[in-house]
């Protein structure tokens, strides 16, 4: 975010997170979370609560911008968890006003792992008609080309984030108000974006034409809220009104909501992995309970890949609903064979090589009395590099399990995502160069099965499965079929899927 005039709060960070724990390295990273409110007292406090509910979408850093008629625009950006920063009364008192937006971040572009405070959103710009702040969830796939063009035309970037391109495009627009400038800017942008923005009086929400990333609208008292997920509406006592539709812009004031359609209409392609892993299980996506969808994934898995066993155990916490569904459909008892240490956060300090070598045991522990002598089905949400799966298998066998069978609640992840999810390079994805049988042998388990792509589609409510001619969701991480050409990555030599694949 660019510097704001002297009325703003301090934007210094209390310090960065240490490197993430080895367990976290084998999961796809959530993208970001955005939230905003208008027409409520102490809007920044509402925003902090909303960001707390969205913390699973980004744990690296967070920021809030608020506006008050007397104080003007104020902001605070911090590294770390919302609970460690935005619960301070002294800090929140510096963010007065009845309108505010916020952002929680995990870096998907820019300096991954070396984020500077200037990269932390929301970003702010002072325009001729007044200031505006913007928070972005997603990824701009033509950001490199836009950045080069803008710099050549005199723009001076303050961050390494792709999202800052939107602010500079708005600055170059000739339109007379902020919403119209935002329309201009976003028509130049390719990729995935759910944007929450604010002016002195307006809260603005926009989704890209494919609706890849989520965004919902809620009513809170006499005011309104925008959020990445419905769970954040619940925490502030807001009523869920509806989703912001793909390709829609909503402009919200204390008086109501206006809807615009600034883009050419396209067939929506919502990210199917939001159902599998990213969103919280207590959220609603596309009118469907995320929990129920994940439970149904387990049901489909049990039908597609049955196995004789004594226990169905989730890899906590993301594998739990699917494990429940697998147990219910198969009739095999559900059990908490692995217990998660809820207090092992990303800030854990690993001072010695001996502790580092403990690896996943710092975060997960096997319930030995339950596991010993049993044939165990482990249900997890995904296999990325496979490193954590191997460690968990070893822990289960060390506890005396007779057999270990993995059942995975998503298809093999064999392609990187370029729409706001931090995935490894393709050659680091186990499924990119191994068959299911080869992965089974590599992991050293008795069996390994992934849900099929059609099975996943059935679980999210598509009874006939995936339509190969016109897929209903974005599933590029499984299929290699990218709905928006990843222009920046192609420029860097990335090879997209060929007809033979």
One Martini backbone bead per residue (centre of mass of N, CA, C, O) as a GRO file, in nm:
protein
  501
    1UNK     BB    1   0.097   0.036   0.021
    2UNK     BB    2   0.070   0.347   0.002
    3UNK     BB    3   0.124   0.639   0.115
    4UNK     BB    4  -0.030   0.824   0.364
    5UNK     BB    5  -0.117   1.069   0.507
    6UNK     BB    6  -0.055   1.190   0.833
    7UNK     BB    7  -0.334   1.067   0.952
    8UNK     BB    8  -0.221   0.805   0.969
    9UNK     BB    9  -0.121   0.516   1.068
   10UNK     BB   10   0.099   0.303   1.147
   11UNK     BB   11   0.304   0.070   0.914
   12UNK     BB   12   0.452  -0.103   1.100
   13UNK     BB   13   0.612  -0.395   1.166
   14UNK     BB   14   0.670  -0.643   1.420
   15UNK     BB   15   0.740  -0.878   1.227
   16UNK     BB   16   0.830  -1.168   1.092
   17UNK     BB   17   0.799  -1.467   0.996
   18UNK     BB   18   0.912  -1.749   1.011
   19UNK     BB   19   0.961  -2.021   0.881
   20UNK     BB   20   0.789  -2.269   0.790
   21UNK     BB   21   0.675  -2.558   0.848
   22UNK     BB   22   0.718  -2.861   0.702
   23UNK     BB   23   0.413  -2.930   0.684
   24UNK     BB   24   0.333  -2.672   0.501
   25UNK     BB   25   0.500  -2.753   0.231
   26UNK     BB   26   0.256  -2.986   0.147
   27UNK     BB   27   0.063  -2.742   0.071
   28UNK     BB   28  -0.170  -2.560  -0.049
   29UNK     BB   29  -0.208  -2.226  -0.070
   30UNK     BB   30  -0.373  -1.995   0.025
   31UNK     BB   31  -0.444  -1.694  -0.074
   32UNK     BB   32  -0.685  -1.474   0.015
   33UNK     BB   33  -0.848  -1.218   0.214
   34UNK     BB   34  -1.161  -1.032   0.206
   35UNK     BB   35  -1.291  -0.719   0.359
   36UNK     BB   36  -1.605  -0.524   0.425
   37UNK     BB   37  -1.751  -0.208   0.549
   38UNK     BB   38  -2.071  -0.022   0.576
   39UNK     BB   39  -2.261   0.160   0.809
   40UNK     BB   40  -2.071   0.135   1.072
   41UNK     BB   41  -1.954   0.125   1.368
   42UNK     BB   42  -1.645   0.044   1.395
   43UNK     BB   43  -1.537  -0.088   1.119
   44UNK     BB   44  -1.255  -0.206   1.192
   45UNK     BB   45  -1.359  -0.417   1.395
   46UNK     BB   46  -1.524  -0.577   1.195
   47UNK     BB   47  -1.286  -0.637   1.008
   48UNK     BB   48  -1.113  -0.795   1.209
   49UNK     BB   49  -1.318  -1.021   1.248
   50UNK     BB   50  -1.332  -1.108   0.953
   51UNK     BB   51  -1.027  -1.177   0.927
   52UNK     BB   52  -1.024  -1.395   1.142
   53UNK     BB   53  -1.219  -1.586   0.974
   54UNK     BB   54  -0.988  -1.562   0.720
   55UNK     BB   55  -0.704  -1.677   0.811
   56UNK     BB   56  -0.684  -1.940   0.627
   57UNK     BB   57  -0.611  -1.747   0.362
   58UNK     BB   58  -0.390  -1.588   0.555
   59UNK     BB   59  -0.074  -1.565   0.768
   60UNK     BB   60   0.142  -1.339   0.702
   61UNK     BB   61  -0.069  -1.089   0.668
   62UNK     BB   62  -0.221  -0.759   0.750
   63UNK     BB   63  -0.495  -0.517   0.667
   64UNK     BB   64  -0.623  -0.175   0.731
   65UNK     BB   65  -0.880   0.050   0.608
   66UNK     BB   66  -1.002   0.376   0.695
   67UNK     BB   67  -1.286   0.617   0.734
   68UNK     BB   68  -1.289   0.961   0.845
   69UNK     BB   69  -1.389   1.279   0.839
   70UNK     BB   70  -1.173   1.388   1.042
   71UNK     BB   71  -0.910   1.185   0.972
   72UNK     BB   72  -0.952   1.017   0.736
   73UNK     BB   73  -0.722   0.813   0.617
   74UNK     BB   74  -0.647   0.495   0.763
   75UNK     BB   75  -0.374   0.266   0.870
   76UNK     BB   76  -0.281  -0.093   0.896
   77UNK     BB   77   0.021  -0.302   0.900
   78UNK     BB   78   0.090  -0.659   0.947
   79UNK     BB   79   0.262  -0.910   1.074
   80UNK     BB   80   0.061  -1.179   1.106
   81UNK     BB   81  -0.185  -1.220   1.310
   82UNK     BB   82  -0.475  -1.080   1.393
   83UNK     BB   83  -0.471  -1.144   1.706
   84UNK     BB   84  -0.171  -0.997   1.737
   85UNK     BB   85  -0.287  -0.695   1.631
   86UNK     BB   86  -0.628  -0.639   1.599
   87UNK     BB   87  -0.670  -0.633   1.944
   88UNK     BB   88  -0.566  -0.352   1.985
   89UNK     BB   89  -0.688  -0.069   2.112
   90UNK     BB   90  -0.468   0.137   2.024
   91UNK     BB   91  -0.489   0.065   1.725
   92UNK     BB   92  -0.802   0.083   1.666
   93UNK     BB   93  -0.821   0.393   1.741
   94UNK     BB   94  -0.665   0.468   1.456
   95UNK     BB   95  -0.953   0.340   1.302
   96UNK     BB   96  -1.179   0.529   1.218
   97UNK     BB   97  -1.520   0.467   1.126
   98UNK     BB   98  -1.786   0.350   0.874
   99UNK     BB   99  -1.536   0.254   0.688
  100UNK     BB  100  -1.388  -0.066   0.575
  101UNK     BB  101  -1.088  -0.256   0.490
  102UNK     BB  102  -0.944  -0.592   0.427
  103UNK     BB  103  -0.638  -0.812   0.457
  104UNK     BB  104  -0.520  -1.138   0.391
  105UNK     BB  105  -0.190  -1.300   0.354
  106UNK     BB  106  -0.051  -1.488   0.079
  107UNK     BB  107   0.200  -1.513  -0.127
  108UNK     BB  108   0.174  -1.525  -0.502
  109UNK     BB  109   0.341  -1.270  -0.543
  110UNK     BB  110   0.644  -1.170  -0.559
  111UNK     BB  111   0.815  -1.200  -0.247
  112UNK     BB  112   0.845  -1.495  -0.159
  113UNK     BB  113   0.933  -1.513   0.181
  114UNK     BB  114   1.002  -1.169   0.140
  115UNK     BB  115   0.811  -0.973   0.265
  116UNK     BB  116   0.704  -0.653   0.258
  117UNK     BB  117   0.517  -0.406   0.390
  118UNK     BB  118   0.447  -0.286   0.099
  119UNK     BB  119   0.285  -0.564   0.015
  120UNK     BB  120   0.061  -0.495   0.204
  121UNK     BB  121  -0.266  -0.501   0.236
  122UNK     BB  122  -0.407  -0.239   0.139
  123UNK     BB  123  -0.421  -0.028  -0.123
  124UNK     BB  124  -0.333   0.320  -0.208
  125UNK     BB  125  -0.500   0.612  -0.359
  126UNK     BB  126  -0.461   0.944  -0.491
  127UNK     BB  127  -0.709   1.125  -0.638
  128UNK     BB  128  -0.878   1.386  -0.772
  129UNK     BB  129  -1.158   1.259  -0.622
  130UNK     BB  130  -0.986   1.087  -0.425
  131UNK     BB  131  -0.962   0.826  -0.227
  132UNK     BB  132  -0.837   0.474  -0.250
  133UNK     BB  133  -0.895   0.133  -0.167
  134UNK     BB  134  -0.736  -0.204  -0.217
  135UNK     BB  135  -0.843  -0.553  -0.234
  136UNK     BB  136  -0.689  -0.874  -0.337
  137UNK     BB  137  -0.812  -1.181  -0.479
  138UNK     BB  138  -0.558  -1.346  -0.656
  139UNK     BB  139  -0.445  -1.334  -1.012
  140UNK     BB  140  -0.240  -1.172  -1.247
  141UNK     BB  141  -0.145  -1.296  -1.567
  142UNK     BB  142  -0.055  -0.982  -1.692
  143UNK     BB  143   0.139  -0.815  -1.497
  144UNK     BB  144   0.412  -0.783  -1.641
  145UNK     BB  145   0.307  -0.623  -1.885
  146UNK     BB  146   0.171  -0.396  -1.727
  147UNK     BB  147   0.417  -0.299  -1.568
  148UNK     BB  148   0.591  -0.216  -1.807
  149UNK     BB  149   0.395  -0.012  -1.926
  150UNK     BB  150   0.367   0.173  -1.674
  151UNK     BB  151   0.666   0.245  -1.638
  152UNK     BB  152   0.704   0.369  -1.925
  153UNK     BB  153   0.463   0.590  -1.835
  154UNK     BB  154   0.561   0.665  -1.508
  155UNK     BB  155   0.522   0.462  -1.307
  156UNK     BB  156   0.548   0.408  -0.942
  157UNK     BB  157   0.642   0.144  -0.762
  158UNK     BB  158   0.606   0.003  -0.416
  159UNK     BB  159   0.573  -0.299  -0.509
  160UNK     BB  160   0.554  -0.666  -0.593
  161UNK     BB  161   0.257  -0.656  -0.662
  162UNK     BB  162   0.001  -0.712  -0.884
  163UNK     BB  163  -0.225  -0.529  -0.753
  164UNK     BB  164  -0.098  -0.242  -0.816
  165UNK     BB  165  -0.190  -0.217  -1.109
  166UNK     BB  166  -0.477  -0.117  -1.051
  167UNK     BB  167  -0.406   0.162  -0.940
  168UNK     BB  168  -0.253   0.265  -1.197
  169UNK     BB  169  -0.489   0.229  -1.393
  170UNK     BB  170  -0.674   0.424  -1.247
  171UNK     BB  171  -0.490   0.678  -1.272
  172UNK     BB  172  -0.510   0.670  -1.606
  173UNK     BB  173  -0.788   0.729  -1.603
  174UNK     BB  174  -1.066   0.946  -1.735
  175UNK     BB  175  -1.258   0.908  -1.531
  176UNK     BB  176  -1.476   1.069  -1.275
  177UNK     BB  177  -1.482   0.797  -1.102
  178UNK     BB  178  -1.395   0.524  -0.925
  179UNK     BB  179  -1.571   0.298  -1.046
  180UNK     BB  180  -1.496   0.368  -1.344
  181UNK     BB  181  -1.191   0.325  -1.309
  182UNK     BB  182  -1.212   0.031  -1.226
  183UNK     BB  183  -1.332  -0.074  -1.482
  184UNK     BB  184  -1.104   0.005  -1.664
  185UNK     BB  185  -0.882  -0.157  -1.521
  186UNK     BB  186  -1.021  -0.453  -1.523
  187UNK     BB  187  -1.029  -0.477  -1.839
  188UNK     BB  188  -0.700  -0.521  -1.845
  189UNK     BB  189  -0.738  -0.773  -1.676
  190UNK     BB  190  -0.599  -1.091  -1.607
  191UNK     BB  191  -0.769  -1.359  -1.450
  192UNK     BB  192  -0.802  -1.343  -1.095
  193UNK     BB  193  -1.076  -1.158  -0.917
  194UNK     BB  194  -1.136  -1.033  -0.588
  195UNK     BB  195  -1.272  -0.716  -0.499
  196UNK     BB  196  -1.206  -0.474  -0.239
  197UNK     BB  197  -1.332  -0.139  -0.202
  198UNK     BB  198  -1.268   0.224  -0.120
  199UNK     BB  199  -1.409   0.515  -0.021
  200UNK     BB  200  -1.554   0.753   0.166
  201UNK     BB  201  -1.866   0.610   0.078
  202UNK     BB  202  -1.765   0.342  -0.071
  203UNK     BB  203  -1.836   0.002  -0.144
  204UNK     BB  204  -1.645  -0.237  -0.341
  205UNK     BB  205  -1.734  -0.513  -0.565
  206UNK     BB  206  -1.540  -0.767  -0.756
  207UNK     BB  207  -1.567  -1.000  -1.028
  208UNK     BB  208  -1.467  -1.198  -1.242
  209UNK     BB  209  -1.608  -1.341  -1.521
  210UNK     BB  210  -1.555  -1.645  -1.392
  211UNK     BB  211  -1.548  -1.663  -1.076
  212UNK     BB  212  -1.301  -1.800  -0.926
  213UNK     BB  213  -1.341  -1.621  -0.685
  214UNK     BB  214  -1.481  -1.531  -0.394
  215UNK     BB  215  -1.797  -1.335  -0.316
  216UNK     BB  216  -1.986  -1.164  -0.059
  217UNK     BB  217  -2.308  -1.049   0.064
  218UNK     BB  218  -2.404  -0.838   0.347
  219UNK     BB  219  -2.608  -0.772   0.643
  220UNK     BB  220  -2.543  -0.506   0.896
  221UNK     BB  221  -2.787  -0.380   0.997
  222UNK     BB  222  -2.754  -0.071   0.825
  223UNK     BB  223  -2.537  -0.226   0.681
  224UNK     BB  224  -2.247  -0.358   0.498
  225UNK     BB  225  -2.093  -0.659   0.345
  226UNK     BB  226  -1.776  -0.794   0.240
  227UNK     BB  227  -1.668  -1.135   0.138
  228UNK     BB  228  -1.511  -1.431   0.077
  229UNK     BB  229  -1.695  -1.547   0.319
  230UNK     BB  230  -1.958  -1.644   0.527
  231UNK     BB  231  -1.807  -1.685   0.802
  232UNK     BB  232  -1.753  -1.368   0.835
  233UNK     BB  233  -2.049  -1.292   0.874
  234UNK     BB  234  -2.110  -1.455   1.128
  235UNK     BB  235  -1.908  -1.311   1.332
  236UNK     BB  236  -2.087  -1.021   1.291
  237UNK     BB  237  -2.402  -1.086   1.240
  238UNK     BB  238  -2.457  -1.131   0.944
  239UNK     BB  239  -2.648  -1.135   0.655
  240UNK     BB  240  -2.691  -1.333   0.397
  241UNK     BB  241  -2.766  -1.245   0.066
  242UNK     BB  242  -2.522  -1.285  -0.161
  243UNK     BB  243  -2.355  -1.329  -0.437
  244UNK     BB  244  -2.121  -1.218  -0.625
  245UNK     BB  245  -2.114  -1.217  -0.948
  246UNK     BB  246  -1.987  -1.298  -1.223
  247UNK     BB  247  -1.891  -0.985  -1.353
  248UNK     BB  248  -1.952  -0.811  -1.098
  249UNK     BB  249  -2.053  -0.488  -0.968
  250UNK     BB  250  -2.058  -0.343  -0.643
  251UNK     BB  251  -2.220  -0.048  -0.498
  252UNK     BB  252  -2.183   0.056  -0.159
  253UNK     BB  253  -2.402   0.206   0.067
  254UNK     BB  254  -2.594   0.293   0.326
  255UNK     BB  255  -2.848   0.291   0.113
  256UNK     BB  256  -2.711   0.060  -0.084
  257UNK     BB  257  -2.729  -0.135  -0.397
  258UNK     BB  258  -2.528  -0.146  -0.688
  259UNK     BB  259  -2.536  -0.286  -1.023
  260UNK     BB  260  -2.280  -0.415  -1.248
  261UNK     BB  261  -2.154  -0.485  -1.606
  262UNK     BB  262  -1.823  -0.452  -1.724
  263UNK     BB  263  -1.835  -0.734  -1.874
  264UNK     BB  264  -1.811  -0.987  -2.064
  265UNK     BB  265  -1.983  -1.258  -2.086
  266UNK     BB  266  -1.931  -1.572  -1.906
  267UNK     BB  267  -1.862  -1.880  -1.821
  268UNK     BB  268  -1.836  -2.007  -1.533
  269UNK     BB  269  -1.517  -2.084  -1.314
  270UNK     BB  270  -1.501  -2.206  -1.040
  271UNK     BB  271  -1.309  -2.308  -0.783
  272UNK     BB  272  -1.295  -2.639  -0.678
  273UNK     BB  273  -1.081  -2.615  -0.435
  274UNK     BB  274  -1.264  -2.466  -0.239
  275UNK     BB  275  -1.424  -2.726  -0.165
  276UNK     BB  276  -1.181  -2.906  -0.071
  277UNK     BB  277  -0.994  -2.665   0.112
  278UNK     BB  278  -0.994  -2.346   0.142
  279UNK     BB  279  -1.255  -2.340   0.266
  280UNK     BB  280  -1.463  -2.330   0.511
  281UNK     BB  281  -1.693  -2.565   0.632
  282UNK     BB  282  -1.899  -2.313   0.730
  283UNK     BB  283  -1.944  -2.247   0.442
  284UNK     BB  284  -2.095  -2.098   0.147
  285UNK     BB  285  -2.112  -2.241  -0.192
  286UNK     BB  286  -2.331  -2.209  -0.427
  287UNK     BB  287  -2.549  -2.309  -0.200
  288UNK     BB  288  -2.323  -2.485  -0.053
  289UNK     BB  289  -2.199  -2.685   0.174
  290UNK     BB  290  -1.880  -2.753   0.241
  291UNK     BB  291  -1.911  -2.989   0.427
  292UNK     BB  292  -2.105  -3.159   0.252
  293UNK     BB  293  -1.917  -3.186   0.012
  294UNK     BB  294  -1.688  -3.333   0.167
  295UNK     BB  295  -1.857  -3.570   0.255
  296UNK     BB  296  -1.931  -3.656  -0.041
  297UNK     BB  297  -1.647  -3.723  -0.126
  298UNK     BB  298  -1.626  -3.967   0.064
  299UNK     BB  299  -1.853  -4.125  -0.065
  300UNK     BB  300  -1.727  -4.147  -0.347
  301UNK     BB  301  -1.467  -4.287  -0.256
  302UNK     BB  302  -1.602  -4.545  -0.143
  303UNK     BB  303  -1.719  -4.627  -0.422
  304UNK     BB  304  -1.445  -4.618  -0.596
  305UNK     BB  305  -1.241  -4.710  -0.323
  306UNK     BB  306  -1.253  -4.980  -0.182
  307UNK     BB  307  -1.165  -5.125   0.153
  308UNK     BB  308  -1.028  -5.334   0.375
  309UNK     BB  309  -1.097  -5.231   0.718
  310UNK     BB  310  -1.107  -5.084   1.054
  311UNK     BB  311  -1.029  -4.772   0.984
  312UNK     BB  312  -1.120  -4.420   0.970
  313UNK     BB  313  -0.879  -4.156   0.912
  314UNK     BB  314  -0.796  -3.841   0.951
  315UNK     BB  315  -0.622  -3.567   0.825
  316UNK     BB  316  -0.569  -3.306   0.996
  317UNK     BB  317  -0.851  -3.119   0.921
  318UNK     BB  318  -0.929  -3.148   0.607
  319UNK     BB  319  -1.014  -3.474   0.618
  320UNK     BB  320  -1.273  -3.508   0.796
  321UNK     BB  321  -1.537  -3.500   0.621
  322UNK     BB  322  -1.447  -3.728   0.425
  323UNK     BB  323  -1.415  -3.947   0.643
  324UNK     BB  324  -1.707  -3.950   0.729
  325UNK     BB  325  -1.824  -4.031   0.451
  326UNK     BB  326  -1.664  -4.293   0.419
  327UNK     BB  327  -1.775  -4.431   0.671
  328UNK     BB  328  -2.079  -4.417   0.607
  329UNK     BB  329  -2.059  -4.577   0.332
  330UNK     BB  330  -1.874  -4.835   0.435
  331UNK     BB  331  -1.897  -4.900   0.765
  332UNK     BB  332  -1.639  -4.788   0.874
  333UNK     BB  333  -1.494  -4.679   1.135
  334UNK     BB  334  -1.450  -4.383   1.297
  335UNK     BB  335  -1.126  -4.218   1.374
  336UNK     BB  336  -0.883  -4.056   1.590
  337UNK     BB  337  -0.564  -4.140   1.492
  338UNK     BB  338  -0.508  -3.824   1.468
  339UNK     BB  339  -0.350  -3.556   1.645
  340UNK     BB  340  -0.370  -3.214   1.683
  341UNK     BB  341  -0.168  -2.940   1.749
  342UNK     BB  342  -0.321  -2.635   1.809
  343UNK     BB  343  -0.035  -2.475   1.918
  344UNK     BB  344   0.120  -2.515   1.631
  345UNK     BB  345   0.249  -2.267   1.487
  346UNK     BB  346   0.434  -2.065   1.264
  347UNK     BB  347   0.609  -1.948   1.525
  348UNK     BB  348   0.781  -2.177   1.560
  349UNK     BB  349   1.087  -2.262   1.710
  350UNK     BB  350   1.384  -2.415   1.548
  351UNK     BB  351   1.694  -2.453   1.699
  352UNK     BB  352   1.739  -2.754   1.598
  353UNK     BB  353   1.800  -3.031   1.415
  354UNK     BB  354   1.646  -3.229   1.592
  355UNK     BB  355   1.373  -3.078   1.577
  356UNK     BB  356   1.346  -3.066   1.270
  357UNK     BB  357   1.339  -3.387   1.241
  358UNK     BB  358   1.048  -3.421   1.356
  359UNK     BB  359   0.855  -3.259   1.200
  360UNK     BB  360   0.529  -3.360   1.194
  361UNK     BB  361   0.523  -3.425   1.511
  362UNK     BB  362   0.468  -3.126   1.603
  363UNK     BB  363   0.156  -3.143   1.482
  364UNK     BB  364   0.136  -3.464   1.491
  365UNK     BB  365  -0.039  -3.744   1.654
  366UNK     BB  366  -0.059  -4.071   1.748
  367UNK     BB  367  -0.313  -4.304   1.842
  368UNK     BB  368  -0.192  -4.587   1.952
  369UNK     BB  369  -0.429  -4.746   2.092
  370UNK     BB  370  -0.598  -4.742   1.817
  371UNK     BB  371  -0.385  -4.848   1.585
  372UNK     BB  372  -0.295  -5.106   1.687
  373UNK     BB  373  -0.340  -5.370   1.455
  374UNK     BB  374  -0.454  -5.193   1.222
  375UNK     BB  375  -0.651  -5.115   0.944
  376UNK     BB  376  -0.580  -4.810   0.770
  377UNK     BB  377  -0.763  -4.521   0.671
  378UNK     BB  378  -0.641  -4.237   0.503
  379UNK     BB  379  -0.774  -3.903   0.493
  380UNK     BB  380  -0.708  -3.663   0.242
  381UNK     BB  381  -0.708  -3.378   0.035
  382UNK     BB  382  -0.393  -3.413  -0.061
  383UNK     BB  383  -0.116  -3.439  -0.304
  384UNK     BB  384   0.189  -3.294  -0.372
  385UNK     BB  385   0.490  -3.402  -0.284
  386UNK     BB  386   0.461  -3.636  -0.034
  387UNK     BB  387   0.617  -3.585   0.235
  388UNK     BB  388   0.388  -3.600   0.450
  389UNK     BB  389   0.271  -3.877   0.379
  390UNK     BB  390   0.523  -4.037   0.461
  391UNK     BB  391   0.535  -3.947   0.759
  392UNK     BB  392   0.256  -4.050   0.840
  393UNK     BB  393   0.300  -4.345   0.768
  394UNK     BB  394   0.533  -4.389   0.967
  395UNK     BB  395   0.371  -4.324   1.222
  396UNK     BB  396   0.160  -4.550   1.190
  397UNK     BB  397   0.360  -4.787   1.187
  398UNK     BB  398   0.502  -4.720   1.460
  399UNK     BB  399   0.211  -4.772   1.609
  400UNK     BB  400   0.118  -5.070   1.468
  401UNK     BB  401   0.014  -5.091   1.201
  402UNK     BB  402  -0.083  -5.317   0.956
  403UNK     BB  403  -0.221  -5.100   0.760
  404UNK     BB  404  -0.196  -4.855   0.476
  405UNK     BB  405  -0.454  -4.634   0.344
  406UNK     BB  406  -0.503  -4.408   0.085
  407UNK     BB  407  -0.744  -4.129   0.066
  408UNK     BB  408  -0.823  -3.881  -0.180
  409UNK     BB  409  -1.019  -3.565  -0.198
  410UNK     BB  410  -0.860  -3.553  -0.478
  411UNK     BB  411  -0.715  -3.520  -0.746
  412UNK     BB  412  -0.438  -3.511  -0.905
  413UNK     BB  413  -0.173  -3.279  -0.862
  414UNK     BB  414  -0.023  -3.169  -1.188
  415UNK     BB  415  -0.084  -2.851  -1.175
  416UNK     BB  416  -0.048  -2.527  -1.168
  417UNK     BB  417  -0.152  -2.229  -1.019
  418UNK     BB  418  -0.254  -1.881  -1.158
  419UNK     BB  419  -0.518  -1.779  -0.944
  420UNK     BB  420  -0.403  -1.757  -0.620
  421UNK     BB  421  -0.207  -2.011  -0.591
  422UNK     BB  422   0.052  -2.172  -0.419
  423UNK     BB  423   0.247  -2.358  -0.633
  424UNK     BB  424   0.450  -2.560  -0.743
  425UNK     BB  425   0.636  -2.669  -0.957
  426UNK     BB  426   0.563  -2.916  -1.164
  427UNK     BB  427   0.815  -3.110  -1.089
  428UNK     BB  428   0.710  -3.110  -0.770
  429UNK     BB  429   0.473  -3.272  -0.860
  430UNK     BB  430   0.401  -3.593  -0.825
  431UNK     BB  431   0.167  -3.623  -1.053
  432UNK     BB  432   0.345  -3.522  -1.307
  433UNK     BB  433   0.547  -3.815  -1.291
  434UNK     BB  434   0.314  -4.004  -1.168
  435UNK     BB  435   0.140  -4.260  -1.101
  436UNK     BB  436  -0.058  -4.405  -0.880
  437UNK     BB  437   0.125  -4.656  -0.839
  438UNK     BB  438   0.392  -4.496  -0.805
  439UNK     BB  439   0.298  -4.337  -0.555
  440UNK     BB  440   0.248  -4.579  -0.377
  441UNK     BB  441   0.542  -4.676  -0.377
  442UNK     BB  442   0.674  -4.412  -0.280
  443UNK     BB  443   0.503  -4.407  -0.002
  444UNK     BB  444   0.457  -4.704   0.117
  445UNK     BB  445   0.168  -4.825   0.061
  446UNK     BB  446  -0.096  -5.043   0.018
  447UNK     BB  447  -0.279  -4.791  -0.078
  448UNK     BB  448  -0.389  -4.563  -0.357
  449UNK     BB  449  -0.657  -4.314  -0.384
  450UNK     BB  450  -0.833  -4.109  -0.598
  451UNK     BB  451  -1.049  -3.903  -0.688
  452UNK     BB  452  -1.229  -3.838  -0.941
  453UNK     BB  453  -1.332  -3.589  -1.138
  454UNK     BB  454  -1.624  -3.687  -1.154
  455UNK     BB  455  -1.660  -3.735  -0.851
  456UNK     BB  456  -1.619  -3.441  -0.769
  457UNK     BB  457  -1.854  -3.326  -0.933
  458UNK     BB  458  -2.073  -3.488  -0.790
  459UNK     BB  459  -2.013  -3.368  -0.502
  460UNK     BB  460  -2.092  -3.060  -0.618
  461UNK     BB  461  -2.373  -3.146  -0.802
  462UNK     BB  462  -2.279  -3.303  -1.070
  463UNK     BB  463  -2.433  -3.576  -1.178
  464UNK     BB  464  -2.266  -3.605  -1.470
  465UNK     BB  465  -2.030  -3.447  -1.421
  466UNK     BB  466  -1.794  -3.365  -1.636
  467UNK     BB  467  -1.770  -3.127  -1.897
  468UNK     BB  468  -1.537  -3.142  -2.144
  469UNK     BB  469  -1.645  -2.904  -2.332
  470UNK     BB  470  -1.769  -2.745  -2.048
  471UNK     BB  471  -1.654  -2.672  -1.775
  472UNK     BB  472  -1.789  -2.575  -1.459
  473UNK     BB  473  -1.490  -2.552  -1.361
  474UNK     BB  474  -1.193  -2.485  -1.213
  475UNK     BB  475  -0.930  -2.760  -1.286
  476UNK     BB  476  -0.622  -2.715  -1.365
  477UNK     BB  477  -0.465  -2.877  -1.136
  478UNK     BB  478  -0.581  -3.151  -1.276
  479UNK     BB  479  -0.610  -3.099  -1.610
  480UNK     BB  480  -0.457  -2.838  -1.757
  481UNK     BB  481  -0.714  -2.643  -1.801
  482UNK     BB  482  -0.700  -2.311  -1.885
  483UNK     BB  483  -0.928  -2.045  -1.886
  484UNK     BB  484  -0.666  -1.861  -1.856
  485UNK     BB  485  -0.405  -1.737  -1.994
  486UNK     BB  486  -0.067  -1.758  -1.874
  487UNK     BB  487   0.118  -1.518  -1.990
  488UNK     BB  488   0.363  -1.487  -1.798
  489UNK     BB  489   0.444  -1.793  -1.803
  490UNK     BB  490   0.483  -1.824  -2.107
  491UNK     BB  491   0.713  -1.612  -2.121
  492UNK     BB  492   0.890  -1.814  -1.916
  493UNK     BB  493   0.821  -2.124  -2.052
  494UNK     BB  494   0.558  -2.244  -2.006
  495UNK     BB  495   0.390  -2.557  -2.052
  496UNK     BB  496   0.117  -2.645  -2.184
  497UNK     BB  497  -0.119  -2.844  -2.265
  498UNK     BB  498  -0.147  -3.107  -2.473
  499UNK     BB  499  -0.328  -3.318  -2.662
  500UNK     BB  500  -0.174  -3.579  -2.557
  501UNK     BB  501  -0.249  -3.513  -2.241
   0.00000   0.00000   0.00000
